[in-house]
XYZ file of C-alpha atoms in Angstrom:
312
model
C 99.029 -40.304 5.602
C 102.653 -39.989 6.898
C 103.252 -37.627 9.736
C 106.729 -36.156 10.092
C 107.783 -35.762 13.734
C 110.701 -33.391 14.184
C 111.972 -33.619 17.780
C 114.315 -35.292 20.200
C 115.197 -38.937 20.736
C 116.672 -39.523 24.157
C 117.333 -41.976 26.962
C 115.847 -41.201 30.395
C 117.990 -42.424 33.216
C 115.749 -42.409 36.337
C 117.205 -42.974 39.814
C 115.489 -43.074 43.195
C 117.302 -41.870 46.287
C 115.727 -43.647 49.319
C 116.085 -40.603 51.600
C 115.454 -36.863 51.453
C 117.762 -34.374 49.804
C 117.146 -31.957 52.696
C 118.923 -34.288 55.085
C 122.121 -34.074 53.002
C 122.229 -30.470 51.745
C 123.350 -27.827 54.238
C 121.648 -24.550 53.362
C 124.554 -22.437 54.656
C 126.983 -24.364 52.468
C 125.236 -24.070 49.154
C 128.103 -21.960 47.777
C 130.502 -24.940 48.164
C 127.994 -27.694 47.404
C 129.547 -31.121 47.022
C 127.122 -33.963 47.684
C 126.826 -37.601 46.588
C 123.662 -39.704 46.679
C 123.570 -43.524 46.769
C 120.795 -44.622 44.388
C 120.186 -48.413 44.624
C 117.199 -48.208 42.259
C 117.732 -47.137 38.619
C 115.995 -47.750 35.375
C 116.635 -46.557 31.798
C 113.689 -45.624 29.629
C 113.340 -44.881 25.963
C 112.303 -41.246 25.744
C 112.589 -37.998 23.793
C 109.672 -36.160 22.316
C 109.950 -37.573 18.785
C 110.365 -41.123 20.062
C 107.340 -40.845 22.451
C 105.109 -39.130 19.922
C 105.928 -41.684 17.266
C 105.268 -44.506 19.648
C 101.769 -43.191 20.498
C 100.907 -42.415 16.898
C 101.879 -45.973 15.964
C 99.684 -47.432 18.726
C 96.741 -45.678 17.074
C 97.534 -47.107 13.653
C 99.148 -43.966 12.277
C 102.182 -43.673 10.058
C 104.896 -41.860 12.027
C 108.156 -40.697 10.350
C 110.715 -39.334 12.807
C 113.266 -36.793 11.940
C 115.903 -36.614 14.702
C 119.591 -36.983 15.507
C 121.069 -39.650 17.712
C 124.611 -40.660 18.837
C 126.921 -43.578 18.683
C 124.965 -45.291 21.530
C 121.650 -45.477 19.668
C 121.766 -49.189 18.841
C 119.149 -50.275 21.377
C 116.767 -47.532 20.237
C 117.136 -48.509 16.597
C 116.394 -52.130 17.567
C 113.264 -50.947 19.378
C 112.017 -48.955 16.441
C 112.574 -51.873 14.136
C 110.518 -54.144 16.380
C 107.729 -51.570 16.540
C 107.728 -51.075 12.760
C 108.650 -47.340 12.968
C 110.965 -46.220 10.196
C 114.313 -44.610 11.098
C 114.981 -43.408 7.546
C 115.366 -39.795 8.682
C 117.061 -40.461 12.019
C 120.623 -39.216 11.575
C 123.440 -40.872 13.554
C 126.262 -38.567 14.794
C 129.170 -40.816 15.431
C 131.207 -38.570 17.700
C 128.336 -37.742 20.012
C 126.071 -39.387 22.489
C 122.297 -39.590 22.118
C 120.511 -36.960 24.238
C 120.174 -38.194 27.748
C 118.335 -37.052 30.895
C 119.569 -38.055 34.334
C 116.865 -37.705 36.997
C 117.265 -38.438 40.713
C 114.118 -38.368 42.845
C 113.988 -38.417 46.637
C 111.224 -39.637 48.968
C 109.507 -36.221 48.850
C 109.402 -36.425 45.022
C 111.959 -33.689 44.773
C 114.117 -34.034 41.650
C 117.615 -33.148 40.614
C 117.908 -33.386 36.835
C 120.819 -33.075 34.407
C 120.220 -33.039 30.686
C 122.901 -33.679 28.034
C 121.690 -32.633 24.530
C 124.400 -34.558 22.712
C 123.488 -35.334 19.117
C 120.327 -33.262 19.430
C 122.466 -30.194 18.850
C 122.924 -31.339 15.243
C 119.220 -31.549 14.417
C 119.441 -28.592 12.066
C 121.402 -30.849 9.649
C 118.205 -32.640 8.868
C 115.903 -31.294 6.150
C 112.112 -31.635 6.160
C 112.078 -31.881 2.331
C 114.106 -35.102 2.478
C 110.974 -36.943 3.699
C 108.586 -37.892 0.915
C 104.747 -38.213 1.103
C 104.451 -36.109 4.217
C 101.049 -34.363 4.625
C 101.349 -33.254 8.291
C 104.113 -32.491 10.763
C 105.128 -31.323 14.156
C 108.054 -29.241 15.447
C 108.582 -30.615 18.962
C 111.350 -29.805 21.454
C 114.744 -30.363 19.804
C 117.954 -28.336 19.196
C 117.255 -24.618 18.926
C 118.534 -24.250 15.359
C 116.722 -27.414 14.332
C 113.362 -26.166 15.586
C 113.726 -22.836 13.738
C 115.021 -24.550 10.556
C 112.278 -27.183 10.445
C 109.443 -24.754 11.075
C 110.624 -22.635 8.152
C 110.990 -25.780 5.899
C 107.499 -26.997 6.738
C 106.088 -23.555 5.914
C 108.064 -23.224 2.652
C 106.852 -26.735 1.581
C 103.179 -25.785 2.338
C 102.940 -28.627 4.859
C 100.591 -27.869 7.826
C 102.353 -28.451 11.184
C 102.010 -28.162 14.974
C 104.389 -25.899 16.891
C 104.992 -27.599 20.189
C 107.763 -25.643 22.064
C 107.468 -27.693 25.260
C 110.641 -27.638 27.412
C 112.428 -25.878 24.532
C 110.452 -22.667 25.327
C 113.255 -21.074 27.338
C 115.546 -21.045 24.218
C 113.328 -18.535 22.395
C 112.582 -14.884 22.976
C 109.304 -13.125 22.026
C 110.421 -12.420 18.507
C 111.317 -16.044 17.880
C 108.008 -17.256 19.241
C 106.011 -14.819 17.173
C 107.955 -16.093 14.105
C 106.983 -19.695 14.887
C 103.329 -18.690 15.334
C 103.373 -16.938 11.918
C 104.655 -20.187 10.282
C 102.625 -22.847 12.162
C 99.162 -24.081 11.495
C 98.471 -25.116 15.127
C 100.158 -24.484 18.436
C 99.967 -26.694 21.546
C 101.347 -25.891 24.972
C 100.550 -26.792 28.649
C 99.212 -24.137 30.943
C 102.598 -23.103 32.355
C 104.060 -22.878 28.869
C 100.991 -20.843 27.775
C 101.775 -18.260 30.482
C 105.388 -18.120 29.377
C 104.341 -17.776 25.736
C 102.010 -14.955 26.513
C 104.570 -13.225 28.757
C 107.311 -13.331 26.121
C 105.077 -12.321 23.148
C 102.967 -9.800 25.031
C 99.813 -11.522 23.749
C 96.892 -13.067 25.579
C 95.927 -16.652 24.895
C 93.100 -15.484 22.654
C 95.466 -13.278 20.691
C 97.932 -16.125 20.280
C 95.022 -18.216 18.979
C 94.355 -15.558 16.322
C 97.688 -16.221 14.779
C 97.059 -19.917 14.173
C 94.221 -22.119 13.091
C 93.908 -23.526 16.631
C 95.633 -23.119 20.006
C 95.476 -26.112 22.337
C 96.349 -25.515 26.025
C 96.544 -28.661 28.176
C 95.740 -28.197 31.908
C 96.472 -31.508 33.569
C 93.525 -32.816 35.621
C 91.389 -29.893 34.378
C 91.490 -31.142 30.786
C 92.422 -28.999 27.831
C 91.209 -25.787 26.223
C 90.879 -25.500 22.436
C 90.742 -22.107 20.741
C 89.457 -22.431 17.278
C 87.433 -20.219 14.825
C 86.864 -17.589 17.490
C 85.411 -20.062 19.987
C 86.830 -21.765 23.074
C 85.994 -25.418 23.721
C 86.751 -27.143 27.021
C 87.801 -30.813 26.580
C 87.330 -32.894 29.652
C 90.227 -34.772 31.224
C 89.682 -38.536 30.850
C 89.845 -40.399 34.180
C 92.928 -42.601 34.439
C 92.980 -46.071 35.927
C 95.904 -44.933 38.167
C 98.233 -41.916 38.551
C 101.648 -43.540 38.279
C 103.980 -41.367 36.236
C 103.256 -38.134 34.237
C 106.509 -38.546 32.150
C 105.496 -38.584 28.541
C 101.845 -37.688 29.019
C 102.204 -34.593 26.905
C 103.695 -36.561 24.106
C 100.969 -39.173 24.305
C 98.473 -36.290 24.005
C 100.263 -35.010 20.921
C 100.293 -38.458 19.360
C 96.465 -38.508 19.675
C 96.241 -34.985 18.340
C 98.310 -35.767 15.269
C 96.379 -38.936 14.566
C 93.033 -37.082 14.733
C 94.294 -34.269 12.500
C 95.797 -36.777 9.972
C 92.389 -38.418 9.722
C 90.451 -35.168 9.210
C 88.716 -35.557 12.506
C 88.694 -31.843 13.339
C 90.635 -30.175 16.201
C 88.086 -30.805 18.984
C 87.675 -34.553 18.341
C 91.475 -34.834 17.920
C 91.908 -33.190 21.380
C 89.435 -35.621 22.805
C 91.387 -38.581 21.528
C 94.529 -36.907 22.778
C 93.023 -36.804 26.293
C 92.319 -40.524 26.125
C 95.931 -41.203 25.216
C 97.242 -39.070 28.045
C 95.035 -40.853 30.528
C 96.231 -44.295 29.367
C 99.860 -43.271 29.573
C 99.786 -41.769 33.070
C 98.900 -45.243 34.493
C 102.316 -46.569 33.402
C 105.965 -45.734 34.251
C 108.067 -44.207 31.491
C 107.045 -42.690 28.178
C 106.654 -45.812 26.136
C 105.544 -48.740 28.373
C 101.764 -48.446 27.750
C 100.396 -50.750 25.046
C 96.662 -50.435 24.697
C 94.852 -52.135 21.850
C 92.858 -50.121 19.447
C 89.715 -51.673 20.923
C 90.637 -50.466 24.343
C 91.323 -46.946 23.044
C 87.934 -46.918 21.297
C 86.190 -48.133 24.459
C 87.803 -45.364 26.554
C 86.928 -42.752 23.999
C 83.205 -43.832 23.873
C 82.998 -43.952 27.686
C 84.489 -40.535 28.110
C 82.721 -38.660 25.285
C 79.646 -40.686 24.485
C 80.462 -41.270 20.798
C 82.305 -43.712 18.619
C 85.910 -43.200 17.641
C 85.183 -43.260 13.953
C 88.381 -41.857 12.517
């Protein structure tokens, strides 16, 4: 079953400043801030929500289809997708734009200064969900604002069940927008901070949000995740990681597991359990797409965590 992943494709440029920002920023001069940081260490990672989710879904043996927009500099990403066997049929290239990019500088106290350039992502609304054939399940992940609204409506009009995943795109929408998404979506997944923002902007409690969709999934880091479904609340345990290296992309790994389980008819709770396994595997690696577990390893981790076979 093909899963259509509407979301961003981006490059993550990660730099490490071998000092502390506080040593170079004068509090009484903030109004005329002009600082420069020498960053000897830098790496560029493949990222973006659609790219990361598709990567994790492919690891599980799923059939990801991405719907995204990239810029003139997307060549390396296209080469990577080809090597991974992930189709780029519905990835639109915008020739006079750059691919979305994040520039992150981290100091020795793990403080971060981040700049994000949306680039081609701003044209995501030019893609149409109905252009993809054979899709039985979808997700609207963080992307351009107009694209997220458009794709949610197109999934609903086509009768295709989909997950609403506002993520870091949450600040772009007011309460009315968010209620509209919930009316269209089949499921909704957010982390605990986003859940609080969702509730604040809509005026609803988590339980009331859950009433508007078939299931609400709230991820809570080391405390696992909470699944609201059919009037019940199920706590899904966090799976112990081999190491805590980098949380970047853990949410996308979780969503890859969630989509795989749903596409295999596993039920929302079992899908969330698999999602927890994928998040735990990812956090032990730097970047959003550098973990490469075998299916056997994933099955072993699932059995060890939940005491049953991964039979979907």
